[in-house]
């Protein structure tokens, strides 16, 4: 998968894993710098290729009064500033075909939300930008069925596809992770990332605010590395209790480094 080498640099190999991490949404510039600087320092020390993540706009909120961003232009501009300042590849999600070309001016990876993994016009528009396209597996889709999302992108002439496992609907207000999906999706010729935060969501709560189980992020991450996932996705924030989106399932920033240290040990043991 040469495109990963091009994206992540010489530090990435089949013996390592890469990290996608950042706050759920662009709240302000100071937050982005705090997270990017901290995570980059840790990843440099541990030799983990790092992609910065933040949504410039959150379109899939439960309630009308939920925070959705600071404005598209401002959010994308700040992502571009993080990319330039720290020399990091960045990723953000898009929700409509019309967003693809605009977001691609700033983002190295266009992320397709799980609910939209079957939207043909969205997938083909993302593919047409030439950027890497990361499709999150729908909560209602099996790993084998994600072949069709991959095919839609590759048939546009873009072979740079990542698939992300983020849990399967288990009743109305919970998700469960089936680790068979990692090798199943790898069989489609795409590297697979484990989303360790959204897989622990407890959606559709009566109050209209999504819940979560962040105390289990480490459990999911360790199992994903042991299962052979190429990448780990973790949303992180200095104080999740004050986060403006998805605070209930984000990892507190100062807990990320010790977790990554454990993941490196697991991967080294597997490849020894």
Short mmCIF file of C-alpha atoms in Angstrom, two decimals:
data_model
loop_
_atom_site.label_atom_id
_atom_site.label_comp_id
_atom_site.label_asym_id
_atom_site.label_seq_id
_atom_site.Cartn_x
_atom_site.Cartn_y
_atom_site.Cartn_z
CA UNK A 1 0.00 0.00 0.00
CA UNK A 2 2.39 2.60 -1.33
CA UNK A 3 0.03 5.50 -0.73
CA UNK A 4 0.45 5.07 3.03
CA UNK A 5 4.21 5.36 2.65
CA UNK A 6 3.75 8.53 0.60
CA UNK A 7 1.31 9.97 3.13
CA UNK A 8 3.08 9.00 6.34
CA UNK A 9 6.72 9.04 5.28
CA UNK A 10 9.58 6.62 5.76
CA UNK A 11 8.61 6.03 9.40
CA UNK A 12 5.69 3.85 8.38
CA UNK A 13 6.12 0.16 7.62
CA UNK A 14 4.20 -3.06 7.99
CA UNK A 15 5.91 -3.52 11.35
CA UNK A 16 4.39 -0.31 12.75
CA UNK A 17 0.99 1.32 13.04
CA UNK A 18 -0.14 4.87 12.46
CA UNK A 19 -2.28 7.12 14.63
CA UNK A 20 -5.18 9.37 13.65
CA UNK A 21 -5.93 11.62 16.62
CA UNK A 22 -7.25 15.02 17.59
CA UNK A 23 -10.32 16.72 19.05
CA UNK A 24 -13.74 15.83 17.70
CA UNK A 25 -14.34 19.27 16.21
CA UNK A 26 -12.48 22.53 15.62
CA UNK A 27 -13.46 24.51 18.71
CA UNK A 28 -10.76 27.19 18.57
CA UNK A 29 -7.17 27.60 17.40
CA UNK A 30 -5.57 27.20 20.83
CA UNK A 31 -7.12 23.75 21.31
CA UNK A 32 -5.81 22.52 17.95
CA UNK A 33 -2.26 23.64 18.73
CA UNK A 34 -2.35 22.12 22.22
CA UNK A 35 -3.43 18.73 20.94
CA UNK A 36 -1.26 18.69 17.81
CA UNK A 37 1.90 19.68 19.69
CA UNK A 38 1.35 17.18 22.51
CA UNK A 39 0.46 14.22 20.29
CA UNK A 40 3.23 14.97 17.80
CA UNK A 41 5.83 15.05 20.58
CA UNK A 42 4.66 11.66 21.86
CA UNK A 43 4.52 10.12 18.39
CA UNK A 44 8.01 11.35 17.55
CA UNK A 45 9.35 9.80 20.73
CA UNK A 46 7.64 6.48 19.99
CA UNK A 47 8.23 6.57 16.21
CA UNK A 48 4.50 6.45 15.37
CA UNK A 49 3.38 8.16 12.14
CA UNK A 50 0.71 10.71 13.06
CA UNK A 51 -2.29 12.20 11.23
CA UNK A 52 -4.07 15.13 12.90
CA UNK A 53 -7.87 14.91 12.96
CA UNK A 54 -10.61 17.45 13.65
CA UNK A 55 -13.97 18.03 12.02
CA UNK A 56 -14.37 21.50 10.57
CA UNK A 57 -18.12 21.02 10.76
CA UNK A 58 -20.33 18.49 12.54
CA UNK A 59 -23.41 17.89 10.43
CA UNK A 60 -24.71 14.78 12.21
CA UNK A 61 -25.79 16.18 15.55
CA UNK A 62 -28.77 14.84 17.48
CA UNK A 63 -30.22 18.20 18.50
CA UNK A 64 -30.62 21.41 16.57
CA UNK A 65 -28.89 23.40 19.31
CA UNK A 66 -25.76 21.17 19.35
CA UNK A 67 -22.41 22.80 18.50
CA UNK A 68 -21.51 22.24 14.85
CA UNK A 69 -18.37 24.35 14.38
CA UNK A 70 -16.94 27.84 14.06
CA UNK A 71 -17.81 28.22 10.39
CA UNK A 72 -16.58 26.18 7.45
CA UNK A 73 -14.00 28.66 6.18
CA UNK A 74 -12.56 29.31 9.63
CA UNK A 75 -12.44 25.62 10.52
CA UNK A 76 -10.69 24.61 7.32
CA UNK A 77 -8.27 27.52 7.56
CA UNK A 78 -7.21 26.41 11.04
CA UNK A 79 -6.72 22.84 9.86
CA UNK A 80 -4.48 24.19 7.11
CA UNK A 81 -2.54 26.14 9.71
CA UNK A 82 -1.96 22.99 11.79
CA UNK A 83 -0.76 21.17 8.68
CA UNK A 84 1.68 23.95 7.84
CA UNK A 85 2.91 24.62 11.37
CA UNK A 86 3.61 21.02 12.37
CA UNK A 87 4.19 19.38 9.00
CA UNK A 88 1.41 16.88 9.71
CA UNK A 89 -1.06 15.28 7.34
CA UNK A 90 -4.58 16.23 8.40
CA UNK A 91 -7.99 14.64 8.03
CA UNK A 92 -11.54 15.90 8.37
CA UNK A 93 -14.95 14.49 7.54
CA UNK A 94 -17.29 15.57 4.76
CA UNK A 95 -21.03 15.02 4.55
CA UNK A 96 -22.02 16.10 1.03
CA UNK A 97 -20.48 15.74 -2.40
CA UNK A 98 -20.23 19.52 -2.66
CA UNK A 99 -17.85 19.63 0.32
CA UNK A 100 -15.28 17.26 -1.15
CA UNK A 101 -13.30 19.61 -3.40
CA UNK A 102 -13.26 22.41 -0.82
CA UNK A 103 -12.10 20.18 2.04
CA UNK A 104 -9.50 18.55 -0.22
CA UNK A 105 -7.72 21.91 -0.49
CA UNK A 106 -6.74 21.53 3.18
CA UNK A 107 -7.04 17.83 4.08
CA UNK A 108 -4.83 14.94 3.03
CA UNK A 109 -7.50 12.39 3.97
CA UNK A 110 -11.22 12.86 3.44
CA UNK A 111 -13.21 10.93 6.01
CA UNK A 112 -16.63 9.52 5.12
CA UNK A 113 -18.89 9.21 8.18
CA UNK A 114 -20.26 5.76 8.99
CA UNK A 115 -23.88 6.74 8.37
CA UNK A 116 -22.91 7.82 4.84
CA UNK A 117 -20.70 4.91 3.77
CA UNK A 118 -23.21 3.88 1.07
CA UNK A 119 -23.71 7.37 -0.43
CA UNK A 120 -22.44 6.91 -3.97
CA UNK A 121 -22.23 10.60 -4.91
CA UNK A 122 -20.27 11.36 -1.73
CA UNK A 123 -17.81 8.49 -2.26
CA UNK A 124 -17.22 9.30 -5.92
CA UNK A 125 -16.80 13.02 -5.23
CA UNK A 126 -14.22 12.25 -2.55
CA UNK A 127 -12.45 9.84 -4.91
CA UNK A 128 -12.36 12.45 -7.68
CA UNK A 129 -10.27 14.80 -5.51
CA UNK A 130 -7.35 12.36 -5.63
CA UNK A 131 -7.02 12.52 -1.85
CA UNK A 132 -6.90 9.47 0.38
CA UNK A 133 -10.47 8.47 1.26
CA UNK A 134 -11.15 6.93 4.67
CA UNK A 135 -14.56 5.26 4.78
CA UNK A 136 -15.94 4.42 8.19
CA UNK A 137 -17.87 1.16 8.23
CA UNK A 138 -21.54 1.82 8.85
CA UNK A 139 -22.95 0.62 12.14
CA UNK A 140 -25.40 -1.36 10.02
CA UNK A 141 -22.86 -2.86 7.56
CA UNK A 142 -20.70 -5.98 7.75
CA UNK A 143 -16.99 -5.96 7.00
CA UNK A 144 -17.41 -8.06 3.85
CA UNK A 145 -20.07 -5.67 2.52
CA UNK A 146 -17.62 -2.75 2.67
CA UNK A 147 -16.15 -4.17 -0.54
CA UNK A 148 -18.71 -2.14 -2.45
CA UNK A 149 -17.61 1.16 -0.91
CA UNK A 150 -14.02 0.35 -1.87
CA UNK A 151 -15.10 -0.55 -5.40
CA UNK A 152 -16.94 2.75 -5.87
CA UNK A 153 -13.79 4.71 -5.05
CA UNK A 154 -11.38 2.56 -7.02
CA UNK A 155 -13.64 2.59 -10.07
CA UNK A 156 -13.16 6.38 -10.11
CA UNK A 157 -9.44 5.75 -10.61
CA UNK A 158 -8.47 6.37 -6.97
CA UNK A 159 -6.88 3.40 -5.20
CA UNK A 160 -6.04 5.33 -2.02
CA UNK A 161 -8.69 3.88 0.30
CA UNK A 162 -8.69 3.29 4.05
CA UNK A 163 -11.48 1.50 5.91
CA UNK A 164 -12.30 2.17 9.55
CA UNK A 165 -14.07 -0.12 11.99
CA UNK A 166 -16.26 1.84 14.42
CA UNK A 167 -18.64 -0.68 15.92
CA UNK A 168 -21.95 -2.29 15.03
CA UNK A 169 -25.37 -1.29 16.33
CA UNK A 170 -26.33 -3.41 19.33
CA UNK A 171 -29.84 -2.41 20.30
CA UNK A 172 -30.91 1.23 20.28
CA UNK A 173 -28.28 2.77 22.55
CA UNK A 174 -25.10 0.75 22.31
CA UNK A 175 -22.46 -0.60 19.92
CA UNK A 176 -20.34 -3.74 19.89
CA UNK A 177 -17.04 -4.37 18.08
CA UNK A 178 -16.61 -7.50 15.99
CA UNK A 179 -12.86 -7.86 15.43
CA UNK A 180 -13.48 -10.24 12.53
CA UNK A 181 -14.16 -7.07 10.55
CA UNK A 182 -10.47 -6.13 10.59
CA UNK A 183 -9.22 -9.07 8.49
CA UNK A 184 -12.46 -9.11 6.52
CA UNK A 185 -11.95 -5.50 5.45
CA UNK A 186 -8.22 -5.95 4.86
CA UNK A 187 -9.22 -8.59 2.31
CA UNK A 188 -10.62 -5.74 0.18
CA UNK A 189 -7.07 -4.47 -0.35
CA UNK A 190 -7.38 -1.54 2.05
CA UNK A 191 -5.54 -0.79 5.30
CA UNK A 192 -7.88 -0.88 8.28
CA UNK A 193 -8.08 1.57 11.16
CA UNK A 194 -9.78 0.92 14.50
CA UNK A 195 -11.84 3.86 15.77
CA UNK A 196 -11.45 3.38 19.51
CA UNK A 197 -13.66 6.29 20.55
CA UNK A 198 -16.78 6.22 18.37
CA UNK A 199 -16.99 2.44 18.79
CA UNK A 200 -17.66 3.17 22.46
CA UNK A 201 -20.46 5.64 21.87
CA UNK A 202 -23.86 5.18 23.45
CA UNK A 203 -25.98 6.99 20.87
CA UNK A 204 -29.64 8.06 20.89
CA UNK A 205 -29.79 8.92 24.57
CA UNK A 206 -33.11 10.37 25.77
CA UNK A 207 -31.48 13.71 26.59
CA UNK A 208 -30.16 14.13 23.04
CA UNK A 209 -26.47 13.99 24.08
CA UNK A 210 -24.46 10.92 23.09
CA UNK A 211 -22.93 8.92 25.92
CA UNK A 212 -19.83 6.74 25.91
CA UNK A 213 -17.38 4.45 27.72
CA UNK A 214 -13.96 6.10 27.35
CA UNK A 215 -12.51 3.89 30.10
CA UNK A 216 -12.53 1.08 27.51
CA UNK A 217 -10.56 2.92 24.81
CA UNK A 218 -7.37 1.15 25.81
CA UNK A 219 -9.07 -2.24 25.67
CA UNK A 220 -10.30 -1.69 22.11
CA UNK A 221 -6.95 -0.26 20.97
CA UNK A 222 -4.91 -3.14 22.36
CA UNK A 223 -7.21 -5.72 20.79
CA UNK A 224 -7.03 -3.90 17.44
CA UNK A 225 -3.22 -3.89 17.43
CA UNK A 226 -3.21 -7.57 18.38
CA UNK A 227 -5.64 -8.25 15.54
CA UNK A 228 -3.35 -6.56 13.04
CA UNK A 229 -5.00 -3.20 12.38
CA UNK A 230 -2.77 -0.83 10.43
CA UNK A 231 -4.01 2.25 12.25
CA UNK A 232 -5.63 3.51 15.44
CA UNK A 233 -8.14 6.38 15.60
CA UNK A 234 -8.59 8.17 18.94
CA UNK A 235 -10.32 11.47 19.59
CA UNK A 236 -8.63 13.30 22.43
CA UNK A 237 -9.10 16.53 24.37
CA UNK A 238 -7.31 18.16 27.33
CA UNK A 239 -10.60 18.19 29.26
CA UNK A 240 -13.31 16.02 27.66
CA UNK A 241 -15.88 17.26 30.19
CA UNK A 242 -15.64 20.70 28.56
CA UNK A 243 -15.50 19.50 24.95
CA UNK A 244 -18.15 20.98 22.67
CA UNK A 245 -18.81 17.69 20.86
CA UNK A 246 -18.53 13.99 21.81
CA UNK A 247 -16.85 14.67 25.13
CA UNK A 248 -18.43 11.54 26.60
CA UNK A 249 -16.26 9.21 24.53
CA UNK A 250 -13.01 11.13 24.06
CA UNK A 251 -9.74 10.20 25.75
CA UNK A 252 -8.21 12.75 28.08
CA UNK A 253 -5.07 14.06 26.41
CA UNK A 254 -2.63 13.17 29.19
CA UNK A 255 -3.74 9.53 29.05
CA UNK A 256 -2.80 9.11 25.40
CA UNK A 257 0.98 8.78 25.77
CA UNK A 258 0.95 5.85 28.24
CA UNK A 259 -1.60 4.05 26.07
CA UNK A 260 0.53 4.49 22.95
CA UNK A 261 3.53 3.13 24.83
CA UNK A 262 1.58 -0.05 25.54
CA UNK A 263 0.42 -0.34 21.94
CA UNK A 264 4.00 -0.07 20.66
CA UNK A 265 5.02 -2.92 22.96
CA UNK A 266 2.20 -5.11 21.65
CA UNK A 267 3.05 -4.43 18.01
CA UNK A 268 6.76 -5.09 18.65
CA UNK A 269 5.91 -8.38 20.31
CA UNK A 270 3.80 -9.37 17.32
CA UNK A 271 6.47 -8.55 14.76
CA UNK A 272 9.51 -9.82 16.69
#
